[in-house]
């Protein structure tokens, strides 16, 4: 039987544990890319993620009973800050990352801009964001960690 298309819907605090497990799995590739097993997505604790439910909108992509993708965002002034876009490795490269990004943007029609960031070595992420309309606005100052690239795209409430 073919797999049903995943549903994208709001996550609940009760999903925190499963989302954190997914995060630890999905971000392994980024940790490998940067040679750093302690990147922030891999350091986040369950208590920290639970707290984010109060401040952020968190979406999940569900296939059957399993969460196979997630993304979160919050409004900061007129800027919708998007983060922690993740898809289970065995479900990547099927368009789910782009679908999650579109779904979280649609939750913030009041945004003047959507903003996100990624590391400079994450070529696949940069291609995805470019395809979804994001353009580079800044790079992090030279420091001990990898250079971060900040990207934005106009939102529906852009002046
Ligand atoms: C970033 C991430 C969420 C993308 O998820 P995804 O579901 O693979 O994203 P998409 O499928 O929309 O796009 C990824 C690629 O698959 C391709 N693709 C999309 N649908 C496809 C299909 N049906 N068949 C073949 N390829 C397809 C896209 O064109 C894109 O190709 P590219 O890399 O050559 O540009 C995922 O790679 C991930 O979880 N990475 C680890 C965590 C991470 O780095 N998150 C972002 C932090 S900034």
mmCIF file with all atom_site columns, C-alpha atoms and ligand atoms in Angstrom:
data_model
loop_
_atom_site.group_PDB
_atom_site.id
_atom_site.type_symbol
_atom_site.label_atom_id
_atom_site.label_alt_id
_atom_site.label_comp_id
_atom_site.label_asym_id
_atom_site.label_entity_id
_atom_site.label_seq_id
_atom_site.pdbx_PDB_ins_code
_atom_site.Cartn_x
_atom_site.Cartn_y
_atom_site.Cartn_z
_atom_site.occupancy
_atom_site.B_iso_or_equiv
_atom_site.pdbx_formal_charge
_atom_site.auth_seq_id
_atom_site.auth_comp_id
_atom_site.auth_asym_id
_atom_site.auth_atom_id
_atom_site.pdbx_PDB_model_num
ATOM   1   C CA  . UNK A 1 1   ? 0.000  0.000  0.000  1.00 0.00 ? 1   UNK A CA  1
ATOM   2   C CA  . UNK A 1 2   ? 1.369  3.471  -0.805 1.00 0.00 ? 2   UNK A CA  1
ATOM   3   C CA  . UNK A 1 3   ? 2.121  5.676  2.204  1.00 0.00 ? 3   UNK A CA  1
ATOM   4   C CA  . UNK A 1 4   ? -0.499 8.339  2.939  1.00 0.00 ? 4   UNK A CA  1
ATOM   5   C CA  . UNK A 1 5   ? 0.730  11.929 2.488  1.00 0.00 ? 5   UNK A CA  1
ATOM   6   C CA  . UNK A 1 6   ? 1.825  13.391 5.823  1.00 0.00 ? 6   UNK A CA  1
ATOM   7   C CA  . UNK A 1 7   ? -0.517 15.802 7.583  1.00 0.00 ? 7   UNK A CA  1
ATOM   8   C CA  . UNK A 1 8   ? 0.874  19.053 8.932  1.00 0.00 ? 8   UNK A CA  1
ATOM   9   C CA  . UNK A 1 9   ? -0.836 20.269 12.098 1.00 0.00 ? 9   UNK A CA  1
ATOM   10  C CA  . UNK A 1 10  ? -0.117 22.123 15.344 1.00 0.00 ? 10  UNK A CA  1
ATOM   11  C CA  . UNK A 1 11  ? 2.015  20.177 17.801 1.00 0.00 ? 11  UNK A CA  1
ATOM   12  C CA  . UNK A 1 12  ? 0.940  19.843 21.438 1.00 0.00 ? 12  UNK A CA  1
ATOM   13  C CA  . UNK A 1 13  ? 3.104  19.951 24.568 1.00 0.00 ? 13  UNK A CA  1
ATOM   14  C CA  . UNK A 1 14  ? 2.537  16.186 24.812 1.00 0.00 ? 14  UNK A CA  1
ATOM   15  C CA  . UNK A 1 15  ? 4.501  15.848 21.534 1.00 0.00 ? 15  UNK A CA  1
ATOM   16  C CA  . UNK A 1 16  ? 7.626  17.442 23.024 1.00 0.00 ? 16  UNK A CA  1
ATOM   17  C CA  . UNK A 1 17  ? 9.433  14.190 23.744 1.00 0.00 ? 17  UNK A CA  1
ATOM   18  C CA  . UNK A 1 18  ? 8.850  12.787 20.263 1.00 0.00 ? 18  UNK A CA  1
ATOM   19  C CA  . UNK A 1 19  ? 9.842  16.063 18.602 1.00 0.00 ? 19  UNK A CA  1
ATOM   20  C CA  . UNK A 1 20  ? 13.038 16.215 20.648 1.00 0.00 ? 20  UNK A CA  1
ATOM   21  C CA  . UNK A 1 21  ? 13.903 12.645 19.609 1.00 0.00 ? 21  UNK A CA  1
ATOM   22  C CA  . UNK A 1 22  ? 13.287 13.627 15.965 1.00 0.00 ? 22  UNK A CA  1
ATOM   23  C CA  . UNK A 1 23  ? 15.416 16.747 16.428 1.00 0.00 ? 23  UNK A CA  1
ATOM   24  C CA  . UNK A 1 24  ? 18.300 14.651 17.785 1.00 0.00 ? 24  UNK A CA  1
ATOM   25  C CA  . UNK A 1 25  ? 18.047 12.342 14.793 1.00 0.00 ? 25  UNK A CA  1
ATOM   26  C CA  . UNK A 1 26  ? 17.561 14.988 12.081 1.00 0.00 ? 26  UNK A CA  1
ATOM   27  C CA  . UNK A 1 27  ? 20.308 17.346 13.257 1.00 0.00 ? 27  UNK A CA  1
ATOM   28  C CA  . UNK A 1 28  ? 22.955 14.601 13.332 1.00 0.00 ? 28  UNK A CA  1
ATOM   29  C CA  . UNK A 1 29  ? 23.819 15.454 9.725  1.00 0.00 ? 29  UNK A CA  1
ATOM   30  C CA  . UNK A 1 30  ? 24.413 19.112 10.669 1.00 0.00 ? 30  UNK A CA  1
ATOM   31  C CA  . UNK A 1 31  ? 26.570 18.072 13.645 1.00 0.00 ? 31  UNK A CA  1
ATOM   32  C CA  . UNK A 1 32  ? 28.640 15.930 11.286 1.00 0.00 ? 32  UNK A CA  1
ATOM   33  C CA  . UNK A 1 33  ? 28.915 18.731 8.737  1.00 0.00 ? 33  UNK A CA  1
ATOM   34  C CA  . UNK A 1 34  ? 30.300 21.134 11.354 1.00 0.00 ? 34  UNK A CA  1
ATOM   35  C CA  . UNK A 1 35  ? 32.291 18.515 13.300 1.00 0.00 ? 35  UNK A CA  1
ATOM   36  C CA  . UNK A 1 36  ? 30.467 19.560 16.448 1.00 0.00 ? 36  UNK A CA  1
ATOM   37  C CA  . UNK A 1 37  ? 28.285 17.093 18.390 1.00 0.00 ? 37  UNK A CA  1
ATOM   38  C CA  . UNK A 1 38  ? 27.112 19.942 20.648 1.00 0.00 ? 38  UNK A CA  1
ATOM   39  C CA  . UNK A 1 39  ? 25.291 22.204 18.201 1.00 0.00 ? 39  UNK A CA  1
ATOM   40  C CA  . UNK A 1 40  ? 22.315 23.945 19.915 1.00 0.00 ? 40  UNK A CA  1
ATOM   41  C CA  . UNK A 1 41  ? 19.587 21.663 18.443 1.00 0.00 ? 41  UNK A CA  1
ATOM   42  C CA  . UNK A 1 42  ? 21.408 18.670 19.949 1.00 0.00 ? 42  UNK A CA  1
ATOM   43  C CA  . UNK A 1 43  ? 21.905 20.396 23.308 1.00 0.00 ? 43  UNK A CA  1
ATOM   44  C CA  . UNK A 1 44  ? 18.298 21.460 23.802 1.00 0.00 ? 44  UNK A CA  1
ATOM   45  C CA  . UNK A 1 45  ? 16.657 19.805 26.804 1.00 0.00 ? 45  UNK A CA  1
ATOM   46  C CA  . UNK A 1 46  ? 13.105 18.531 27.095 1.00 0.00 ? 46  UNK A CA  1
ATOM   47  C CA  . UNK A 1 47  ? 12.318 21.267 29.651 1.00 0.00 ? 47  UNK A CA  1
ATOM   48  C CA  . UNK A 1 48  ? 13.553 23.954 27.228 1.00 0.00 ? 48  UNK A CA  1
ATOM   49  C CA  . UNK A 1 49  ? 11.477 22.560 24.384 1.00 0.00 ? 49  UNK A CA  1
ATOM   50  C CA  . UNK A 1 50  ? 8.408  22.314 26.648 1.00 0.00 ? 50  UNK A CA  1
ATOM   51  C CA  . UNK A 1 51  ? 8.871  26.007 27.521 1.00 0.00 ? 51  UNK A CA  1
ATOM   52  C CA  . UNK A 1 52  ? 8.906  26.905 23.826 1.00 0.00 ? 52  UNK A CA  1
ATOM   53  C CA  . UNK A 1 53  ? 5.326  25.733 23.477 1.00 0.00 ? 53  UNK A CA  1
ATOM   54  C CA  . UNK A 1 54  ? 4.242  28.781 25.505 1.00 0.00 ? 54  UNK A CA  1
ATOM   55  C CA  . UNK A 1 55  ? 6.052  31.264 23.266 1.00 0.00 ? 55  UNK A CA  1
ATOM   56  C CA  . UNK A 1 56  ? 6.123  29.695 19.801 1.00 0.00 ? 56  UNK A CA  1
ATOM   57  C CA  . UNK A 1 57  ? 3.870  28.031 17.269 1.00 0.00 ? 57  UNK A CA  1
ATOM   58  C CA  . UNK A 1 58  ? 5.169  24.517 16.722 1.00 0.00 ? 58  UNK A CA  1
ATOM   59  C CA  . UNK A 1 59  ? 3.948  22.398 13.817 1.00 0.00 ? 59  UNK A CA  1
ATOM   60  C CA  . UNK A 1 60  ? 4.375  18.689 13.276 1.00 0.00 ? 60  UNK A CA  1
ATOM   61  C CA  . UNK A 1 61  ? 4.134  16.516 10.166 1.00 0.00 ? 61  UNK A CA  1
ATOM   62  C CA  . UNK A 1 62  ? 2.459  13.234 10.987 1.00 0.00 ? 62  UNK A CA  1
ATOM   63  C CA  . UNK A 1 63  ? 2.538  9.983  9.036  1.00 0.00 ? 63  UNK A CA  1
ATOM   64  C CA  . UNK A 1 64  ? 0.325  7.363  10.617 1.00 0.00 ? 64  UNK A CA  1
ATOM   65  C CA  . UNK A 1 65  ? 1.076  7.663  14.340 1.00 0.00 ? 65  UNK A CA  1
ATOM   66  C CA  . UNK A 1 66  ? 4.624  9.007  13.891 1.00 0.00 ? 66  UNK A CA  1
ATOM   67  C CA  . UNK A 1 67  ? 5.929  12.569 13.841 1.00 0.00 ? 67  UNK A CA  1
ATOM   68  C CA  . UNK A 1 68  ? 8.262  12.758 10.833 1.00 0.00 ? 68  UNK A CA  1
ATOM   69  C CA  . UNK A 1 69  ? 8.814  16.520 10.628 1.00 0.00 ? 69  UNK A CA  1
ATOM   70  C CA  . UNK A 1 70  ? 8.505  19.725 12.592 1.00 0.00 ? 70  UNK A CA  1
ATOM   71  C CA  . UNK A 1 71  ? 9.135  23.459 12.514 1.00 0.00 ? 71  UNK A CA  1
ATOM   72  C CA  . UNK A 1 72  ? 8.578  26.319 14.970 1.00 0.00 ? 72  UNK A CA  1
ATOM   73  C CA  . UNK A 1 73  ? 8.219  30.078 14.765 1.00 0.00 ? 73  UNK A CA  1
ATOM   74  C CA  . UNK A 1 74  ? 7.280  33.143 16.765 1.00 0.00 ? 74  UNK A CA  1
ATOM   75  C CA  . UNK A 1 75  ? 6.543  36.786 16.096 1.00 0.00 ? 75  UNK A CA  1
ATOM   76  C CA  . UNK A 1 76  ? 9.155  39.342 17.171 1.00 0.00 ? 76  UNK A CA  1
ATOM   77  C CA  . UNK A 1 77  ? 7.804  42.793 16.357 1.00 0.00 ? 77  UNK A CA  1
ATOM   78  C CA  . UNK A 1 78  ? 6.657  42.363 12.769 1.00 0.00 ? 78  UNK A CA  1
ATOM   79  C CA  . UNK A 1 79  ? 9.218  39.653 12.079 1.00 0.00 ? 79  UNK A CA  1
ATOM   80  C CA  . UNK A 1 80  ? 8.268  36.001 12.079 1.00 0.00 ? 80  UNK A CA  1
ATOM   81  C CA  . UNK A 1 81  ? 11.359 34.079 13.200 1.00 0.00 ? 81  UNK A CA  1
ATOM   82  C CA  . UNK A 1 82  ? 11.358 30.519 11.892 1.00 0.00 ? 82  UNK A CA  1
ATOM   83  C CA  . UNK A 1 83  ? 13.568 27.790 13.320 1.00 0.00 ? 83  UNK A CA  1
ATOM   84  C CA  . UNK A 1 84  ? 14.181 24.111 13.889 1.00 0.00 ? 84  UNK A CA  1
ATOM   85  C CA  . UNK A 1 85  ? 12.899 22.967 10.526 1.00 0.00 ? 85  UNK A CA  1
ATOM   86  C CA  . UNK A 1 86  ? 13.459 19.218 10.517 1.00 0.00 ? 86  UNK A CA  1
ATOM   87  C CA  . UNK A 1 87  ? 12.409 16.118 8.604  1.00 0.00 ? 87  UNK A CA  1
ATOM   88  C CA  . UNK A 1 88  ? 13.188 12.533 9.596  1.00 0.00 ? 88  UNK A CA  1
ATOM   89  C CA  . UNK A 1 89  ? 16.172 11.448 7.482  1.00 0.00 ? 89  UNK A CA  1
ATOM   90  C CA  . UNK A 1 90  ? 14.284 8.592  5.788  1.00 0.00 ? 90  UNK A CA  1
ATOM   91  C CA  . UNK A 1 91  ? 11.514 11.023 4.744  1.00 0.00 ? 91  UNK A CA  1
ATOM   92  C CA  . UNK A 1 92  ? 13.747 13.784 3.356  1.00 0.00 ? 92  UNK A CA  1
ATOM   93  C CA  . UNK A 1 93  ? 13.922 14.918 -0.288 1.00 0.00 ? 93  UNK A CA  1
ATOM   94  C CA  . UNK A 1 94  ? 10.188 14.492 -0.902 1.00 0.00 ? 94  UNK A CA  1
ATOM   95  C CA  . UNK A 1 95  ? 9.159  18.116 -0.472 1.00 0.00 ? 95  UNK A CA  1
ATOM   96  C CA  . UNK A 1 96  ? 8.162  17.882 3.191  1.00 0.00 ? 96  UNK A CA  1
ATOM   97  C CA  . UNK A 1 97  ? 10.724 20.492 4.335  1.00 0.00 ? 97  UNK A CA  1
ATOM   98  C CA  . UNK A 1 98  ? 9.333  23.030 1.856  1.00 0.00 ? 98  UNK A CA  1
ATOM   99  C CA  . UNK A 1 99  ? 5.747  22.103 2.854  1.00 0.00 ? 99  UNK A CA  1
ATOM   100 C CA  . UNK A 1 100 ? 6.514  22.642 6.565  1.00 0.00 ? 100 UNK A CA  1
ATOM   101 C CA  . UNK A 1 101 ? 8.089  26.003 5.787  1.00 0.00 ? 101 UNK A CA  1
ATOM   102 C CA  . UNK A 1 102 ? 5.038  27.100 3.770  1.00 0.00 ? 102 UNK A CA  1
ATOM   103 C CA  . UNK A 1 103 ? 2.714  25.867 6.539  1.00 0.00 ? 103 UNK A CA  1
ATOM   104 C CA  . UNK A 1 104 ? 4.461  27.824 9.307  1.00 0.00 ? 104 UNK A CA  1
ATOM   105 C CA  . UNK A 1 105 ? 4.563  30.979 7.156  1.00 0.00 ? 105 UNK A CA  1
ATOM   106 C CA  . UNK A 1 106 ? 0.822  30.672 6.557  1.00 0.00 ? 106 UNK A CA  1
ATOM   107 C CA  . UNK A 1 107 ? 0.274  30.726 10.332 1.00 0.00 ? 107 UNK A CA  1
ATOM   108 C CA  . UNK A 1 108 ? 1.729  34.261 10.458 1.00 0.00 ? 108 UNK A CA  1
ATOM   109 C CA  . UNK A 1 109 ? -0.191 36.352 7.880  1.00 0.00 ? 109 UNK A CA  1
ATOM   110 C CA  . UNK A 1 110 ? 0.516  39.427 10.043 1.00 0.00 ? 110 UNK A CA  1
ATOM   111 C CA  . UNK A 1 111 ? 4.278  39.132 9.436  1.00 0.00 ? 111 UNK A CA  1
ATOM   112 C CA  . UNK A 1 112 ? 6.059  41.917 7.586  1.00 0.00 ? 112 UNK A CA  1
ATOM   113 C CA  . UNK A 1 113 ? 9.036  39.587 7.131  1.00 0.00 ? 113 UNK A CA  1
ATOM   114 C CA  . UNK A 1 114 ? 9.962  35.957 7.667  1.00 0.00 ? 114 UNK A CA  1
ATOM   115 C CA  . UNK A 1 115 ? 13.473 35.390 8.977  1.00 0.00 ? 115 UNK A CA  1
ATOM   116 C CA  . UNK A 1 116 ? 15.643 32.342 9.518  1.00 0.00 ? 116 UNK A CA  1
ATOM   117 C CA  . UNK A 1 117 ? 19.305 31.371 9.531  1.00 0.00 ? 117 UNK A CA  1
ATOM   118 C CA  . UNK A 1 118 ? 21.587 28.471 8.787  1.00 0.00 ? 118 UNK A CA  1
ATOM   119 C CA  . UNK A 1 119 ? 25.294 27.690 8.773  1.00 0.00 ? 119 UNK A CA  1
ATOM   120 C CA  . UNK A 1 120 ? 27.376 28.656 5.748  1.00 0.00 ? 120 UNK A CA  1
ATOM   121 C CA  . UNK A 1 121 ? 28.249 25.022 4.976  1.00 0.00 ? 121 UNK A CA  1
ATOM   122 C CA  . UNK A 1 122 ? 24.609 23.901 4.846  1.00 0.00 ? 122 UNK A CA  1
ATOM   123 C CA  . UNK A 1 123 ? 24.320 24.104 1.069  1.00 0.00 ? 123 UNK A CA  1
ATOM   124 C CA  . UNK A 1 124 ? 21.136 22.019 0.910  1.00 0.00 ? 124 UNK A CA  1
ATOM   125 C CA  . UNK A 1 125 ? 19.377 24.244 3.445  1.00 0.00 ? 125 UNK A CA  1
ATOM   126 C CA  . UNK A 1 126 ? 20.482 27.363 1.563  1.00 0.00 ? 126 UNK A CA  1
ATOM   127 C CA  . UNK A 1 127 ? 19.111 25.922 -1.714 1.00 0.00 ? 127 UNK A CA  1
ATOM   128 C CA  . UNK A 1 128 ? 15.803 25.094 -0.025 1.00 0.00 ? 128 UNK A CA  1
ATOM   129 C CA  . UNK A 1 129 ? 15.465 28.565 1.491  1.00 0.00 ? 129 UNK A CA  1
ATOM   130 C CA  . UNK A 1 130 ? 16.402 30.233 -1.795 1.00 0.00 ? 130 UNK A CA  1
ATOM   131 C CA  . UNK A 1 131 ? 13.787 28.199 -3.625 1.00 0.00 ? 131 UNK A CA  1
ATOM   132 C CA  . UNK A 1 132 ? 11.222 29.239 -1.014 1.00 0.00 ? 132 UNK A CA  1
ATOM   133 C CA  . UNK A 1 133 ? 11.938 32.950 -1.607 1.00 0.00 ? 133 UNK A CA  1
ATOM   134 C CA  . UNK A 1 134 ? 14.488 33.732 1.135  1.00 0.00 ? 134 UNK A CA  1
ATOM   135 C CA  . UNK A 1 135 ? 17.437 36.015 0.394  1.00 0.00 ? 135 UNK A CA  1
ATOM   136 C CA  . UNK A 1 136 ? 20.598 36.550 2.418  1.00 0.00 ? 136 UNK A CA  1
ATOM   137 C CA  . UNK A 1 137 ? 20.540 39.705 4.548  1.00 0.00 ? 137 UNK A CA  1
ATOM   138 C CA  . UNK A 1 138 ? 23.578 39.272 6.792  1.00 0.00 ? 138 UNK A CA  1
ATOM   139 C CA  . UNK A 1 139 ? 26.358 36.995 7.990  1.00 0.00 ? 139 UNK A CA  1
ATOM   140 C CA  . UNK A 1 140 ? 27.514 36.530 11.550 1.00 0.00 ? 140 UNK A CA  1
ATOM   141 C CA  . UNK A 1 141 ? 30.709 38.256 12.655 1.00 0.00 ? 141 UNK A CA  1
ATOM   142 C CA  . UNK A 1 142 ? 33.820 36.107 12.606 1.00 0.00 ? 142 UNK A CA  1
ATOM   143 C CA  . UNK A 1 143 ? 33.982 34.075 15.795 1.00 0.00 ? 143 UNK A CA  1
ATOM   144 C CA  . UNK A 1 144 ? 34.868 30.658 17.096 1.00 0.00 ? 144 UNK A CA  1
ATOM   145 C CA  . UNK A 1 145 ? 31.786 28.938 15.653 1.00 0.00 ? 145 UNK A CA  1
ATOM   146 C CA  . UNK A 1 146 ? 30.827 28.453 11.997 1.00 0.00 ? 146 UNK A CA  1
ATOM   147 C CA  . UNK A 1 147 ? 29.683 31.493 10.052 1.00 0.00 ? 147 UNK A CA  1
ATOM   148 C CA  . UNK A 1 148 ? 25.886 31.824 10.112 1.00 0.00 ? 148 UNK A CA  1
ATOM   149 C CA  . UNK A 1 149 ? 23.906 33.177 7.170  1.00 0.00 ? 149 UNK A CA  1
ATOM   150 C CA  . UNK A 1 150 ? 20.732 35.131 7.951  1.00 0.00 ? 150 UNK A CA  1
ATOM   151 C CA  . UNK A 1 151 ? 17.963 35.130 5.358  1.00 0.00 ? 151 UNK A CA  1
ATOM   152 C CA  . UNK A 1 152 ? 14.617 36.869 5.018  1.00 0.00 ? 152 UNK A CA  1
ATOM   153 C CA  . UNK A 1 153 ? 11.650 37.096 2.740  1.00 0.00 ? 153 UNK A CA  1
ATOM   154 C CA  . UNK A 1 154 ? 8.809  39.632 2.728  1.00 0.00 ? 154 UNK A CA  1
ATOM   155 C CA  . UNK A 1 155 ? 5.603  38.657 4.492  1.00 0.00 ? 155 UNK A CA  1
ATOM   156 C CA  . UNK A 1 156 ? 1.991  39.515 3.617  1.00 0.00 ? 156 UNK A CA  1
ATOM   157 C CA  . UNK A 1 157 ? 2.149  42.626 5.840  1.00 0.00 ? 157 UNK A CA  1
ATOM   158 C CA  . UNK A 1 158 ? 5.265  44.057 4.132  1.00 0.00 ? 158 UNK A CA  1
ATOM   159 C CA  . UNK A 1 159 ? 4.892  47.804 3.665  1.00 0.00 ? 159 UNK A CA  1
HETATM 160 C C1  . LIG B 2 .   ? 16.482 20.870 5.954  1.00 0.00 ? 1   LIG B C1  1
HETATM 161 C C2  . LIG B 2 .   ? 15.454 19.752 5.904  1.00 0.00 ? 1   LIG B C2  1
HETATM 162 C C3  . LIG B 2 .   ? 14.327 20.054 6.870  1.00 0.00 ? 1   LIG B C3  1
HETATM 163 C C4  . LIG B 2 .   ? 14.865 19.667 4.479  1.00 0.00 ? 1   LIG B C4  1
HETATM 164 O O1  . LIG B 2 .   ? 13.834 18.678 4.471  1.00 0.00 ? 1   LIG B O1  1
HETATM 165 P P1  . LIG B 2 .   ? 13.367 17.934 3.132  1.00 0.00 ? 1   LIG B P1  1
HETATM 166 O O2  . LIG B 2 .   ? 12.057 17.310 3.421  1.00 0.00 ? 1   LIG B O2  1
HETATM 167 O O3  . LIG B 2 .   ? 14.447 17.058 2.613  1.00 0.00 ? 1   LIG B O3  1
HETATM 168 O O4  . LIG B 2 .   ? 13.178 19.185 2.150  1.00 0.00 ? 1   LIG B O4  1
HETATM 169 P P2  . LIG B 2 .   ? 12.601 19.146 0.649  1.00 0.00 ? 1   LIG B P2  1
HETATM 170 O O5  . LIG B 2 .   ? 12.278 17.749 0.255  1.00 0.00 ? 1   LIG B O5  1
HETATM 171 O O6  . LIG B 2 .   ? 11.526 20.182 0.572  1.00 0.00 ? 1   LIG B O6  1
HETATM 172 O O7  . LIG B 2 .   ? 13.853 19.673 -0.197 1.00 0.00 ? 1   LIG B O7  1
HETATM 173 C C5  . LIG B 2 .   ? 15.109 19.004 -0.115 1.00 0.00 ? 1   LIG B C5  1
HETATM 174 C C6  . LIG B 2 .   ? 15.564 18.502 -1.492 1.00 0.00 ? 1   LIG B C6  1
HETATM 175 O O8  . LIG B 2 .   ? 14.715 17.466 -1.956 1.00 0.00 ? 1   LIG B O8  1
HETATM 176 C C7  . LIG B 2 .   ? 14.287 17.776 -3.293 1.00 0.00 ? 1   LIG B C7  1
HETATM 177 N N1  . LIG B 2 .   ? 12.959 17.182 -3.500 1.00 0.00 ? 1   LIG B N1  1
HETATM 178 C C8  . LIG B 2 .   ? 11.782 17.668 -3.071 1.00 0.00 ? 1   LIG B C8  1
HETATM 179 N N2  . LIG B 2 .   ? 10.771 16.837 -3.458 1.00 0.00 ? 1   LIG B N2  1
HETATM 180 C C9  . LIG B 2 .   ? 11.357 15.831 -4.131 1.00 0.00 ? 1   LIG B C9  1
HETATM 181 C C10 . LIG B 2 .   ? 10.868 14.668 -4.749 1.00 0.00 ? 1   LIG B C10 1
HETATM 182 N N3  . LIG B 2 .   ? 9.560  14.376 -4.766 1.00 0.00 ? 1   LIG B N3  1
HETATM 183 N N4  . LIG B 2 .   ? 11.760 13.826 -5.327 1.00 0.00 ? 1   LIG B N4  1
HETATM 184 C C11 . LIG B 2 .   ? 13.082 14.092 -5.303 1.00 0.00 ? 1   LIG B C11 1
HETATM 185 N N5  . LIG B 2 .   ? 13.624 15.194 -4.722 1.00 0.00 ? 1   LIG B N5  1
HETATM 186 C C12 . LIG B 2 .   ? 12.758 16.042 -4.150 1.00 0.00 ? 1   LIG B C12 1
HETATM 187 C C13 . LIG B 2 .   ? 14.291 19.280 -3.328 1.00 0.00 ? 1   LIG B C13 1
HETATM 188 O O9  . LIG B 2 .   ? 14.333 19.764 -4.655 1.00 0.00 ? 1   LIG B O9  1
HETATM 189 C C14 . LIG B 2 .   ? 15.573 19.550 -2.576 1.00 0.00 ? 1   LIG B C14 1
HETATM 190 O O10 . LIG B 2 .   ? 16.673 19.288 -3.438 1.00 0.00 ? 1   LIG B O10 1
HETATM 191 P P3  . LIG B 2 .   ? 18.086 20.013 -3.343 1.00 0.00 ? 1   LIG B P3  1
HETATM 192 O O11 . LIG B 2 .   ? 18.691 19.645 -2.011 1.00 0.00 ? 1   LIG B O11 1
HETATM 193 O O12 . LIG B 2 .   ? 18.849 19.421 -4.486 1.00 0.00 ? 1   LIG B O12 1
HETATM 194 O O13 . LIG B 2 .   ? 17.856 21.480 -3.475 1.00 0.00 ? 1   LIG B O13 1
HETATM 195 C C15 . LIG B 2 .   ? 16.103 18.368 6.249  1.00 0.00 ? 1   LIG B C15 1
HETATM 196 O O14 . LIG B 2 .   ? 17.182 18.161 5.371  1.00 0.00 ? 1   LIG B O14 1
HETATM 197 C C16 . LIG B 2 .   ? 16.601 18.272 7.691  1.00 0.00 ? 1   LIG B C16 1
HETATM 198 O O15 . LIG B 2 .   ? 15.845 17.895 8.592  1.00 0.00 ? 1   LIG B O15 1
HETATM 199 N N6  . LIG B 2 .   ? 17.904 18.571 7.882  1.00 0.00 ? 1   LIG B N6  1
HETATM 200 C C17 . LIG B 2 .   ? 18.513 18.507 9.218  1.00 0.00 ? 1   LIG B C17 1
HETATM 201 C C18 . LIG B 2 .   ? 18.107 19.639 10.095 1.00 0.00 ? 1   LIG B C18 1
HETATM 202 C C19 . LIG B 2 .   ? 18.429 20.983 9.470  1.00 0.00 ? 1   LIG B C19 1
HETATM 203 O O16 . LIG B 2 .   ? 19.524 21.227 8.978  1.00 0.00 ? 1   LIG B O16 1
HETATM 204 N N7  . LIG B 2 .   ? 17.439 21.896 9.513  1.00 0.00 ? 1   LIG B N7  1
HETATM 205 C C20 . LIG B 2 .   ? 17.561 23.246 9.007  1.00 0.00 ? 1   LIG B C20 1
HETATM 206 C C21 . LIG B 2 .   ? 18.305 24.074 9.973  1.00 0.00 ? 1   LIG B C21 1
HETATM 207 S S1  . LIG B 2 .   ? 18.556 25.721 9.383  1.00 0.00 ? 1   LIG B S1  1
#
